[in-house]
Coordinates of N, CA and C in Angstrom, one line a residue:
Chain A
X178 N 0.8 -1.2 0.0 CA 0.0 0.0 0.0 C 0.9 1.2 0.0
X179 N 0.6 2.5 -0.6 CA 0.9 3.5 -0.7 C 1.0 4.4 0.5
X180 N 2.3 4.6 1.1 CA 2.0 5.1 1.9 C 1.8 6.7 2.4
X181 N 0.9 7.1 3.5 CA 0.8 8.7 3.8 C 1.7 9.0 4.6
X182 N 1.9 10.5 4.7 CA 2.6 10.9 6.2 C 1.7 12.7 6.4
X183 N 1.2 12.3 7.5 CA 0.9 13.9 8.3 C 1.6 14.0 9.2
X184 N 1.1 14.9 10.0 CA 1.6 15.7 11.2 C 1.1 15.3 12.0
X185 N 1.8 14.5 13.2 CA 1.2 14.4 14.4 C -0.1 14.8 15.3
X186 N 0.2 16.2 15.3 CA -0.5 17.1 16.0 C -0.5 18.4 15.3
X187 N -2.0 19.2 15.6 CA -1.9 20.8 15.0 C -2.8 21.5 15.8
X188 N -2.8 22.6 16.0 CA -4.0 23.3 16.7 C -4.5 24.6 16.1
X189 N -5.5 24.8 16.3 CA -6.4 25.9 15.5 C -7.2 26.9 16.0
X190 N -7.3 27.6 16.1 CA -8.7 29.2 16.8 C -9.6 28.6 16.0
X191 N -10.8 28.6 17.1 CA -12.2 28.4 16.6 C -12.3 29.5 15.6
X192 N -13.5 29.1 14.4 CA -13.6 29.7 13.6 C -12.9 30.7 13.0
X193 N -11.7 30.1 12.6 CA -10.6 30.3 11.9 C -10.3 28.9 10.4
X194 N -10.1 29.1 9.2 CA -9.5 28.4 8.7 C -8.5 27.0 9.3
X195 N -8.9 25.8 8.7 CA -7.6 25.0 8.9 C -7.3 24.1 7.8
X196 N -6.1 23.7 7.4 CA -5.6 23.5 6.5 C -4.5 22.6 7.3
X197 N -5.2 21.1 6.5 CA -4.5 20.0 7.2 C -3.6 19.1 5.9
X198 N -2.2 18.9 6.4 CA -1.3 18.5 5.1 C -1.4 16.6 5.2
X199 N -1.0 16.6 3.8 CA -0.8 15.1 3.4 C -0.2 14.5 2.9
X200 N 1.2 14.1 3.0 CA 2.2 13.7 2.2 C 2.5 12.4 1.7
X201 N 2.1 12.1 0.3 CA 2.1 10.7 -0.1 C 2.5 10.7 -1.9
X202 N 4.3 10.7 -1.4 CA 4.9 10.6 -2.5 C 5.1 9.6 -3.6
X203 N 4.5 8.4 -3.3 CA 4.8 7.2 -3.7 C 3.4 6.9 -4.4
X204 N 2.3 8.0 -4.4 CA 0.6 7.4 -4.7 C 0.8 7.3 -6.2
X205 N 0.1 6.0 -6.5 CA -0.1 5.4 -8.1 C -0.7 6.5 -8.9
X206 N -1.0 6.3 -10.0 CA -2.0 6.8 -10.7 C -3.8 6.5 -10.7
X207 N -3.8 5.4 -10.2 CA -4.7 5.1 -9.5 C -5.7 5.2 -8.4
X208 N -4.9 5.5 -7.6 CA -4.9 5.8 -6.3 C -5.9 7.1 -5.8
X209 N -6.9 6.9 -5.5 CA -7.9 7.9 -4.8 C -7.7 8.3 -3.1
X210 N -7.6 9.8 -3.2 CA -7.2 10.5 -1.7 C -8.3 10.5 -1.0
X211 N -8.5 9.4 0.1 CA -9.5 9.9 0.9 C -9.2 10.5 2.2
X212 N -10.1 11.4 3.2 CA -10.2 11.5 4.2 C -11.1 11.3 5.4
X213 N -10.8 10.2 6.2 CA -12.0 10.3 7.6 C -11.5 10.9 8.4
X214 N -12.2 11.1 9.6 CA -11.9 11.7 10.7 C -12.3 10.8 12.0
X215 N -12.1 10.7 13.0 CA -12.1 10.1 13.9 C -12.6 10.8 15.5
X216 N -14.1 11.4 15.8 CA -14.3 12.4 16.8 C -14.2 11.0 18.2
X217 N -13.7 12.0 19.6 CA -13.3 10.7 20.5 C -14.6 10.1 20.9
X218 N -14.4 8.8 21.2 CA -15.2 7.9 21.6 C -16.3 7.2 20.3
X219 N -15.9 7.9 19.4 CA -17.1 7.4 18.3 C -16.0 6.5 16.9
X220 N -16.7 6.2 16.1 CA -16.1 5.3 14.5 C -15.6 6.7 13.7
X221 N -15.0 5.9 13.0 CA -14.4 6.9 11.9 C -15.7 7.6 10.4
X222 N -15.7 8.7 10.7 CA -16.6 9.1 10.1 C -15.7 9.8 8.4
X223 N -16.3 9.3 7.4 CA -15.8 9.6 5.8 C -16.1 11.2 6.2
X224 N -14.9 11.9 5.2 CA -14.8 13.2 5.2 C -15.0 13.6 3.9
X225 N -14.3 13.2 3.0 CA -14.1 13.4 1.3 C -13.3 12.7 0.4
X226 N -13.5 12.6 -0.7 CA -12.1 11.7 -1.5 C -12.0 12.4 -2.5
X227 N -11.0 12.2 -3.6 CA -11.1 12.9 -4.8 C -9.5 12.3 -5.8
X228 N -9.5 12.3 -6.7 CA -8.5 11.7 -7.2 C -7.3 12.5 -7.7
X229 N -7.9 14.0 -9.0 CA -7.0 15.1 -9.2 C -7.3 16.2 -9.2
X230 N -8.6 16.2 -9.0 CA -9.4 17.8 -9.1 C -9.6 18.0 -7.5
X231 N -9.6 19.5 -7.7 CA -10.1 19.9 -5.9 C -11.5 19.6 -6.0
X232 N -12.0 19.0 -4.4 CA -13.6 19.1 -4.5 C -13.7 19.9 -3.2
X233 N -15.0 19.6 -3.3 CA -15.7 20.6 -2.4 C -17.0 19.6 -2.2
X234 N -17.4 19.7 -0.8 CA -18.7 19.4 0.0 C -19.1 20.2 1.4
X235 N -20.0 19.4 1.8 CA -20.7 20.5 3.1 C -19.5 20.8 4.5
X236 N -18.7 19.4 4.4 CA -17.7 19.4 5.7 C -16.5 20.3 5.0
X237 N -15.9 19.8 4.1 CA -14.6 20.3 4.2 C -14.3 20.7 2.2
X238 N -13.3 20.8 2.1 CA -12.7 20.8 0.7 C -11.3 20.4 0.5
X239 N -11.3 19.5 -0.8 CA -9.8 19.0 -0.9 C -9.1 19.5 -1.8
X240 N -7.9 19.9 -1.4 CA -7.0 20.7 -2.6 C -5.9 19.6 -3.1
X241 N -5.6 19.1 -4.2 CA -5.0 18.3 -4.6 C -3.5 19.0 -5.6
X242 N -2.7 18.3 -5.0 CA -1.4 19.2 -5.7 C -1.5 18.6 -7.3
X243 N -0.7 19.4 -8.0 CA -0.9 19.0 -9.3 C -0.1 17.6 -9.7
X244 N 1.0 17.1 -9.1 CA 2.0 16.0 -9.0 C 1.3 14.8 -8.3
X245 N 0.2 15.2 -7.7 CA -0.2 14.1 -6.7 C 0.6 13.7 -6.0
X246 N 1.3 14.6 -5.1 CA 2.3 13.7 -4.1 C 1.7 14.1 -3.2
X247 N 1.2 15.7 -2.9 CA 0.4 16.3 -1.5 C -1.2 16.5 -1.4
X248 N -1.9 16.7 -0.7 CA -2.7 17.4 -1.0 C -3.5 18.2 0.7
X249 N -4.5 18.3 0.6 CA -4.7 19.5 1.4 C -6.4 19.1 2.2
X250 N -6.8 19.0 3.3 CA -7.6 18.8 3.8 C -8.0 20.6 3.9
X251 N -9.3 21.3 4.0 CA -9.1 22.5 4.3 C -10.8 22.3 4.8
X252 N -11.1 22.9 6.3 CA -11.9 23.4 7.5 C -12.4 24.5 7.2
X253 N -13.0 25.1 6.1 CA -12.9 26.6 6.0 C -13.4 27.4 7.1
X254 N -14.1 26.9 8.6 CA -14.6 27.9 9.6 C -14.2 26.7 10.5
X255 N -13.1 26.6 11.7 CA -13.2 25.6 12.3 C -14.1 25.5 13.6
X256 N -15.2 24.8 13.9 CA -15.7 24.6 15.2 C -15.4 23.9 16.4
X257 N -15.5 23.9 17.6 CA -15.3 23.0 18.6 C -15.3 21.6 18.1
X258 N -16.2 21.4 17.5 CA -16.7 20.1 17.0 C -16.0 18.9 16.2
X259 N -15.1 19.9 15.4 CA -14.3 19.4 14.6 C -12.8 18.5 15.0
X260 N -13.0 19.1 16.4 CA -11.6 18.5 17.4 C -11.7 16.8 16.9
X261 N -10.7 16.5 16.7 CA -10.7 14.6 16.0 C -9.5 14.6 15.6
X262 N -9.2 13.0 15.5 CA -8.0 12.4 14.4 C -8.2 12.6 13.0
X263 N -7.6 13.1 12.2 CA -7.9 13.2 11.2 C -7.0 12.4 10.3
X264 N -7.4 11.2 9.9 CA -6.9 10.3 8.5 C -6.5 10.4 7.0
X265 N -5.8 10.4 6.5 CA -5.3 10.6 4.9 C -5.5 9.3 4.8
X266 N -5.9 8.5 3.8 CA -5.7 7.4 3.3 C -5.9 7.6 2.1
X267 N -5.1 6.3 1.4 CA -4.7 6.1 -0.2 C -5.4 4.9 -0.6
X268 N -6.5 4.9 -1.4 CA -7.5 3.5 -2.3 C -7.4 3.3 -3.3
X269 N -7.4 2.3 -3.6 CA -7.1 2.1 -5.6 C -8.3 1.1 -5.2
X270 N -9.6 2.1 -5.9 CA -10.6 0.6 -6.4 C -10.6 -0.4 -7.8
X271 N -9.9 -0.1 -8.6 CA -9.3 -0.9 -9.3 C -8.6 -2.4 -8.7
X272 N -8.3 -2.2 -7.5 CA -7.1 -3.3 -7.6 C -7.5 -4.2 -6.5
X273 N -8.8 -4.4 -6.4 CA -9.7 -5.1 -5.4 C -9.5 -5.2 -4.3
X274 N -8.5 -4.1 -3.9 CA -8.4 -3.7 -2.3 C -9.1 -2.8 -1.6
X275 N -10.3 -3.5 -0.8 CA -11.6 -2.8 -0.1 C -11.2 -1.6 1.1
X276 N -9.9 -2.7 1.8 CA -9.6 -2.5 2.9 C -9.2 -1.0 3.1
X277 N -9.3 -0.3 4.1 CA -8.9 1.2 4.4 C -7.6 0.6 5.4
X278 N -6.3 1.1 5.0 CA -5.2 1.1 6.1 C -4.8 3.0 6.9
X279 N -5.7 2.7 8.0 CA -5.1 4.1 8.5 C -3.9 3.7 9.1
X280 N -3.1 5.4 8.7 CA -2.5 5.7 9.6 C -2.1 5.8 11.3
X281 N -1.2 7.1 11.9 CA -1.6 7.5 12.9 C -2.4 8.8 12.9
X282 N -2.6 9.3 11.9 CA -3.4 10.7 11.5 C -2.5 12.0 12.1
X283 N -3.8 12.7 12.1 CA -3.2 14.1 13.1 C -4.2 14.3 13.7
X284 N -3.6 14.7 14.7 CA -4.8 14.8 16.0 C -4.8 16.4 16.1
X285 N -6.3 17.5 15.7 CA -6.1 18.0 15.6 C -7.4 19.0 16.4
X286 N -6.5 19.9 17.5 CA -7.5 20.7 18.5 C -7.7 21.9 18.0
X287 N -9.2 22.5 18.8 CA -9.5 23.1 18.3 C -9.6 24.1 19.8
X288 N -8.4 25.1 19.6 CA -8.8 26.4 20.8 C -10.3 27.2 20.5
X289 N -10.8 27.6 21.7 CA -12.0 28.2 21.6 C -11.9 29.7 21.8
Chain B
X243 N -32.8 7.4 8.5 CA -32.0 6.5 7.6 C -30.8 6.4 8.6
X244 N -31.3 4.6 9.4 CA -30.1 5.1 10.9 C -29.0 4.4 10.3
X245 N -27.9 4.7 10.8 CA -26.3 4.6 10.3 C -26.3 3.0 10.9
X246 N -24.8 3.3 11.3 CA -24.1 1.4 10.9 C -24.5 1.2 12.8
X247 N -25.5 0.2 12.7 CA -25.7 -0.2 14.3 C -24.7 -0.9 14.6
X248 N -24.2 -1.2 16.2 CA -23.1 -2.1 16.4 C -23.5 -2.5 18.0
X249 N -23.8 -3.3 18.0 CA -24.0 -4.0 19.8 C -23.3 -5.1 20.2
X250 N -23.1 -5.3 21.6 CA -23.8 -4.4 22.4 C -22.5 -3.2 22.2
X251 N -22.8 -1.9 23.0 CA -21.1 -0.5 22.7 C -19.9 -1.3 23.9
X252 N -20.3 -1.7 24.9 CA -19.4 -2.4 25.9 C -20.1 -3.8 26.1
X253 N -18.9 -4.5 26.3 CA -18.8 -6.0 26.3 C -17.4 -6.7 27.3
X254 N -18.2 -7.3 28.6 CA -16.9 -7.5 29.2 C -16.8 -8.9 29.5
X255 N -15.8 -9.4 29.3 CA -16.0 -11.1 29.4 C -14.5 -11.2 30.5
X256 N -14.5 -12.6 30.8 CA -13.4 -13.4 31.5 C -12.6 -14.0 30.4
X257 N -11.3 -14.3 30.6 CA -11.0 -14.7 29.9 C -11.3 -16.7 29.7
X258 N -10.9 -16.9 28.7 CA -11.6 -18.2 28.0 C -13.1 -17.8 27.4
X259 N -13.8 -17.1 27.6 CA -15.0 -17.0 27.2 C -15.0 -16.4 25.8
X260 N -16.5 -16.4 25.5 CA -16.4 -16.2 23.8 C -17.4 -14.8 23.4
X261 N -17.0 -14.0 23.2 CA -17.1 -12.5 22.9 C -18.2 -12.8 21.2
X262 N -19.4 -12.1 21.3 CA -19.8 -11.9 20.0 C -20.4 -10.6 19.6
X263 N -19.7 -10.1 18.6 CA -20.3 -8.9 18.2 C -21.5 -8.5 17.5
X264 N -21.9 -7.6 17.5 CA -23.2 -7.4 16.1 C -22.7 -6.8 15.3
X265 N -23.0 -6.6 14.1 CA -23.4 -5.5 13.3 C -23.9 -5.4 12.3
X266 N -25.2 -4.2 12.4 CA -25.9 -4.3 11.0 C -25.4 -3.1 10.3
X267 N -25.7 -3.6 8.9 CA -25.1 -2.4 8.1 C -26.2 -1.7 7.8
X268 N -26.1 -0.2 7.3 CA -27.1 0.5 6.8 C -27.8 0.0 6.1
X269 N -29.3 0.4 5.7 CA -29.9 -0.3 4.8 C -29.6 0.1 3.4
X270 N -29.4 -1.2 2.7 CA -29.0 -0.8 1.4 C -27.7 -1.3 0.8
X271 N -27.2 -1.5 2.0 CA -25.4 -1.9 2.0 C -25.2 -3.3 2.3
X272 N -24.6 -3.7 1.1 CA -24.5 -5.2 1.6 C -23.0 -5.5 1.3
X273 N -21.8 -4.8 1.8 CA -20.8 -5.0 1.8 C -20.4 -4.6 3.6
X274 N -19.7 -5.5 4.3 CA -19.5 -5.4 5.8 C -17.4 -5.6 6.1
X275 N -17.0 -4.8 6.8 CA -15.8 -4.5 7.4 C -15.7 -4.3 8.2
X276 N -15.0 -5.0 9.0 CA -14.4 -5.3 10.7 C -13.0 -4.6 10.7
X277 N -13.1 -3.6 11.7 CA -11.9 -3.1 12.0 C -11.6 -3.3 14.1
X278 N -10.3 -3.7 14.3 CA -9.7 -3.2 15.4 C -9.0 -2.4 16.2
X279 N -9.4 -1.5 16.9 CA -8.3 -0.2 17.6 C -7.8 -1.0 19.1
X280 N -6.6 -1.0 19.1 CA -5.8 -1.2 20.4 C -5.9 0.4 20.6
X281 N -5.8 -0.3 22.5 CA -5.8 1.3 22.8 C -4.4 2.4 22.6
X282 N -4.8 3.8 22.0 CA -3.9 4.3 21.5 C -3.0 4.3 20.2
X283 N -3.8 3.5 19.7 CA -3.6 3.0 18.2 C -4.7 3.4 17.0
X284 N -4.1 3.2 15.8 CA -4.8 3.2 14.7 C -6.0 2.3 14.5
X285 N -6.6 2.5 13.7 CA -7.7 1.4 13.2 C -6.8 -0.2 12.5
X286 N -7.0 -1.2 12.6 CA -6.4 -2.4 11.8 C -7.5 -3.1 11.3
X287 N -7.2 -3.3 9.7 CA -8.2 -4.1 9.0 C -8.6 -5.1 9.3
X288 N -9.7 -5.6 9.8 CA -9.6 -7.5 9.8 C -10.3 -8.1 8.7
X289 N -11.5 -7.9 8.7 CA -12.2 -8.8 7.6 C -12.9 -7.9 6.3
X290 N -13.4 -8.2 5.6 CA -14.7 -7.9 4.8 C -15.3 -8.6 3.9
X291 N -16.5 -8.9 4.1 CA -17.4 -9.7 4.1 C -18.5 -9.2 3.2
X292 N -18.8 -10.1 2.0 CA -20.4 -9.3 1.0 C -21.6 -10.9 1.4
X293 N -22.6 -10.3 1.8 CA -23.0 -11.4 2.2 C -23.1 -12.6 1.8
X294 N -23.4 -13.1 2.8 CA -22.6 -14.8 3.2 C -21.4 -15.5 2.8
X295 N -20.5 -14.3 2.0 CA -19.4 -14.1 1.7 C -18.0 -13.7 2.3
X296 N -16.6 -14.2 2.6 CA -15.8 -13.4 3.3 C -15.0 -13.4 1.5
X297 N -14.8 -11.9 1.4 CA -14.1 -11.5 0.2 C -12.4 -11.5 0.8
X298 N -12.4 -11.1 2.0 CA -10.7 -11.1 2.3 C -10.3 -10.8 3.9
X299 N -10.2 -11.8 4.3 CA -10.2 -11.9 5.7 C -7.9 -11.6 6.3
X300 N -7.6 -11.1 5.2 CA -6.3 -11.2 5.6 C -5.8 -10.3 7.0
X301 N -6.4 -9.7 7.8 CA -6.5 -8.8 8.6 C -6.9 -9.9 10.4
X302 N -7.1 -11.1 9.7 CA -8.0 -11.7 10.7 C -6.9 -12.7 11.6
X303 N -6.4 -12.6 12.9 CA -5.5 -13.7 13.4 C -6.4 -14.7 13.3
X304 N -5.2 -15.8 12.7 CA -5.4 -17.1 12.4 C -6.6 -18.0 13.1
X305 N -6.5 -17.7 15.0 CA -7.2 -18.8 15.3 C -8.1 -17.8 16.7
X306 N -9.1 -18.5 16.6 CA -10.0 -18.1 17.9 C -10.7 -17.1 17.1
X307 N -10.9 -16.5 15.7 CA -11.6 -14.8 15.8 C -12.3 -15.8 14.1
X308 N -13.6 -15.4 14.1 CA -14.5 -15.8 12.8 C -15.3 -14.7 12.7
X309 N -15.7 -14.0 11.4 CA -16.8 -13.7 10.8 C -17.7 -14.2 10.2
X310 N -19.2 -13.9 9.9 CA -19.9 -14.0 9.2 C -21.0 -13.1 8.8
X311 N -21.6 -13.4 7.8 CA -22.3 -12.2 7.2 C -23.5 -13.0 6.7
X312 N -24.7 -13.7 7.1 CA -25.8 -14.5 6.7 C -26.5 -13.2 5.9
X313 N -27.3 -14.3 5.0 CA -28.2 -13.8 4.5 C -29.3 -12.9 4.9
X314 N -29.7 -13.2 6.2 CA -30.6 -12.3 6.9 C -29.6 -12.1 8.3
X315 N -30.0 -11.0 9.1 CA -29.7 -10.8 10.2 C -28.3 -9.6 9.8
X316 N -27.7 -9.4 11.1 CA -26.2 -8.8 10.9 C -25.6 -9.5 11.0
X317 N -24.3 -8.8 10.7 CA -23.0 -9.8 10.5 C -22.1 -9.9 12.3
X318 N -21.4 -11.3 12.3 CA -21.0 -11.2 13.7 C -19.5 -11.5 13.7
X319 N -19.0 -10.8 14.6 CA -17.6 -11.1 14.7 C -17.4 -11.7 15.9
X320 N -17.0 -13.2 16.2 CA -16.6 -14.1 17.3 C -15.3 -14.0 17.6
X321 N -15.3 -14.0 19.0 CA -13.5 -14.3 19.6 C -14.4 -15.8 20.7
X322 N -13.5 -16.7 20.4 CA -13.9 -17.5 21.4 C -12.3 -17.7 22.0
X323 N -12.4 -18.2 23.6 CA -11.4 -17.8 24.3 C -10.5 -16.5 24.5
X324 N -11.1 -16.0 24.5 CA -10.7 -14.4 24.4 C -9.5 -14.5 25.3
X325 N -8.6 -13.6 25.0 CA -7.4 -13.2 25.9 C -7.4 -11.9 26.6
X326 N -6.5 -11.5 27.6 CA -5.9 -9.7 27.5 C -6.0 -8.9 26.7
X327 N -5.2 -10.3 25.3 CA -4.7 -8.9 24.6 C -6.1 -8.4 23.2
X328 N -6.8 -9.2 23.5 CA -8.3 -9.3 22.9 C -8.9 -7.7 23.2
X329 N -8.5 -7.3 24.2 CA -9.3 -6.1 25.0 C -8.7 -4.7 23.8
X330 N -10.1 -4.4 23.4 CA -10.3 -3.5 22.2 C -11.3 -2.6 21.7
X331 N -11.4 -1.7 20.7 CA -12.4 -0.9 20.6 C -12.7 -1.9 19.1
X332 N -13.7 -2.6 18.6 CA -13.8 -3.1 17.2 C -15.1 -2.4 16.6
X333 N -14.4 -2.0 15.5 CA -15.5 -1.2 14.6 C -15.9 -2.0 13.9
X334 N -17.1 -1.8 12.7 CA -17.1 -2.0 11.7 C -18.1 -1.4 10.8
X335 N -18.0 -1.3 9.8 CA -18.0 -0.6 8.5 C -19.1 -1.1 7.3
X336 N -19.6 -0.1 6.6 CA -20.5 -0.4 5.4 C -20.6 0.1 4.2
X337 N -20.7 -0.5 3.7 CA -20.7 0.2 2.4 C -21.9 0.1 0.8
X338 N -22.3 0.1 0.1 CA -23.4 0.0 -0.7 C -22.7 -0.8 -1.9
X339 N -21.4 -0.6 -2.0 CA -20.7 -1.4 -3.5 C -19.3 -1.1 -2.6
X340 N -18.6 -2.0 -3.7 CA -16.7 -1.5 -3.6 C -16.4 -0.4 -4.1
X341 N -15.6 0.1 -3.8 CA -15.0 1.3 -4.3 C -15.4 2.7 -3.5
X342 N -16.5 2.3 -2.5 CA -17.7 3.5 -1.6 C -17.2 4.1 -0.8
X343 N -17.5 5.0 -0.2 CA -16.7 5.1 1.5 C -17.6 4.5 2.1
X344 N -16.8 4.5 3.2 CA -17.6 2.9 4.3 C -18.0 4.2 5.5
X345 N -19.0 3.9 5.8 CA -19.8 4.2 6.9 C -19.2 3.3 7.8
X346 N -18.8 3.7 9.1 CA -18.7 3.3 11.0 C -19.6 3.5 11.5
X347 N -20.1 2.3 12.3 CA -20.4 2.5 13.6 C -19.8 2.9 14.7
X348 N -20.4 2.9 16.1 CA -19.5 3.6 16.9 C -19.1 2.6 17.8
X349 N -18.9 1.5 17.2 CA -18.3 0.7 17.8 C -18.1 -0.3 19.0
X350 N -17.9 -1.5 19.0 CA -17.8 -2.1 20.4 C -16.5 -2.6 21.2
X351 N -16.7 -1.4 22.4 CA -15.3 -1.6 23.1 C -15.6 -2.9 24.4
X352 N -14.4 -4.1 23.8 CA -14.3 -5.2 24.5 C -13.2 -5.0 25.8
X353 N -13.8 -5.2 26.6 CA -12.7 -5.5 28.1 C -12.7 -7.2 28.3
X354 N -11.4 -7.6 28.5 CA -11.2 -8.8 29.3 C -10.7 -8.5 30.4
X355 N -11.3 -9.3 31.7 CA -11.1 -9.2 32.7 C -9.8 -10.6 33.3

């Protein structure tokens, strides 16, 4: 599997922007960026995927480097709420691997 | 349109005894994944399962741990003889086809005593 690397840890001002990194130098051509998040005590909840285009949805938006080696989780207003692990993972549905390998994410607070 | 059920959320056994999990998937989803968190850890793949099917159980130690996914009901993940090191948060996941993002439940945290 293709592997990711984030940052440990980050912290953020409520309702402020955040902009969370993802480094995965080695991703196929194949290979779809996804993100879950992980709030404490609960399952890992899907955030977004996308393969080379930036998207956009109601949670967050993904900026995708043009190389595909980085790309960019972004919070555009961050709330208390959003305090969680946040996951990069790399999927190729092509290659009939279902399985999701997380990371250790970034654990990422949110000052009030 | 309720999410991925998982019972019971806490489950505490002795050891030798045999731990059984639930889980139903959302309705609609007939693709099922078992994941396990040690504490302070990541999520680890164990199985996935299309029903009454295991598509790839490579995630699964060898002996004492079985899934299944019947045709009716939810799918269950068995530890029989449970150990120490059995003591865990296990998720599991749904999905509507391959290639989807998988919906969690919130999971069942196992204690051995």
């Amino acid at each position: 599997d293709a592997k990711t690397t984030q940052p440990n840890s980050m912290e953020s001002n409520e309702e402020e922007p955040v902009h969370l990194p993802c480094n995965h130098s080695t991703i196929s051509g194949t290979d779809y960026i996804h993100w879950y998040r992980q709030l404490p005590s609960q399952g890992p909840e899907y955030v977004i995927h996308g393969l080379t285009s930036n998207v956009n949805n109601r949670m967050a938006s993904l900026a995708i480097a043009e190389d595909r080696k980085s790309s960019t989780l972004i919070l555009h207003r961050a709330t208390l709420r959003d305090a969680a692990v946040y996951y990069c993972i790399l999927r190729d549905p092509n290659f009939g691997n279902e399985k999701l390998t997380f990371g250790t994410g970034t654990r990422l607070t949110i000052i009030p | 349109n309720a999410g991925v059920m998982q019972n019971p959320r806490h489950l505490v056994r002795r050891r030798g005894q045999e731990a059984r999990l639930r889980c139903s998937p959302m309705k609609g989803h007939s693709h099922v994944y078992w994941y396990r968190q040690l504490p302070e850890e990541g999520l680890k793949f164990m199985v996935y399962l299309q029903k009454e099917n295991i598509i790839d159980e490579s995630g699964m130690p060898k002996e004492r741990f079985s899934a299944e996914f019947p045709k009716e009901g939810p799918s269950i993940l068995r530890i029989q003889q449970v150990v120490r090191g059995d003591s865990a948060a296990y998720f599991c996941a749904s999905s509507p086809n391959r290639g989807q993002p998988q919906h969690f439940g919130d999971g069942t945290r196992l204690s051995i005593l």
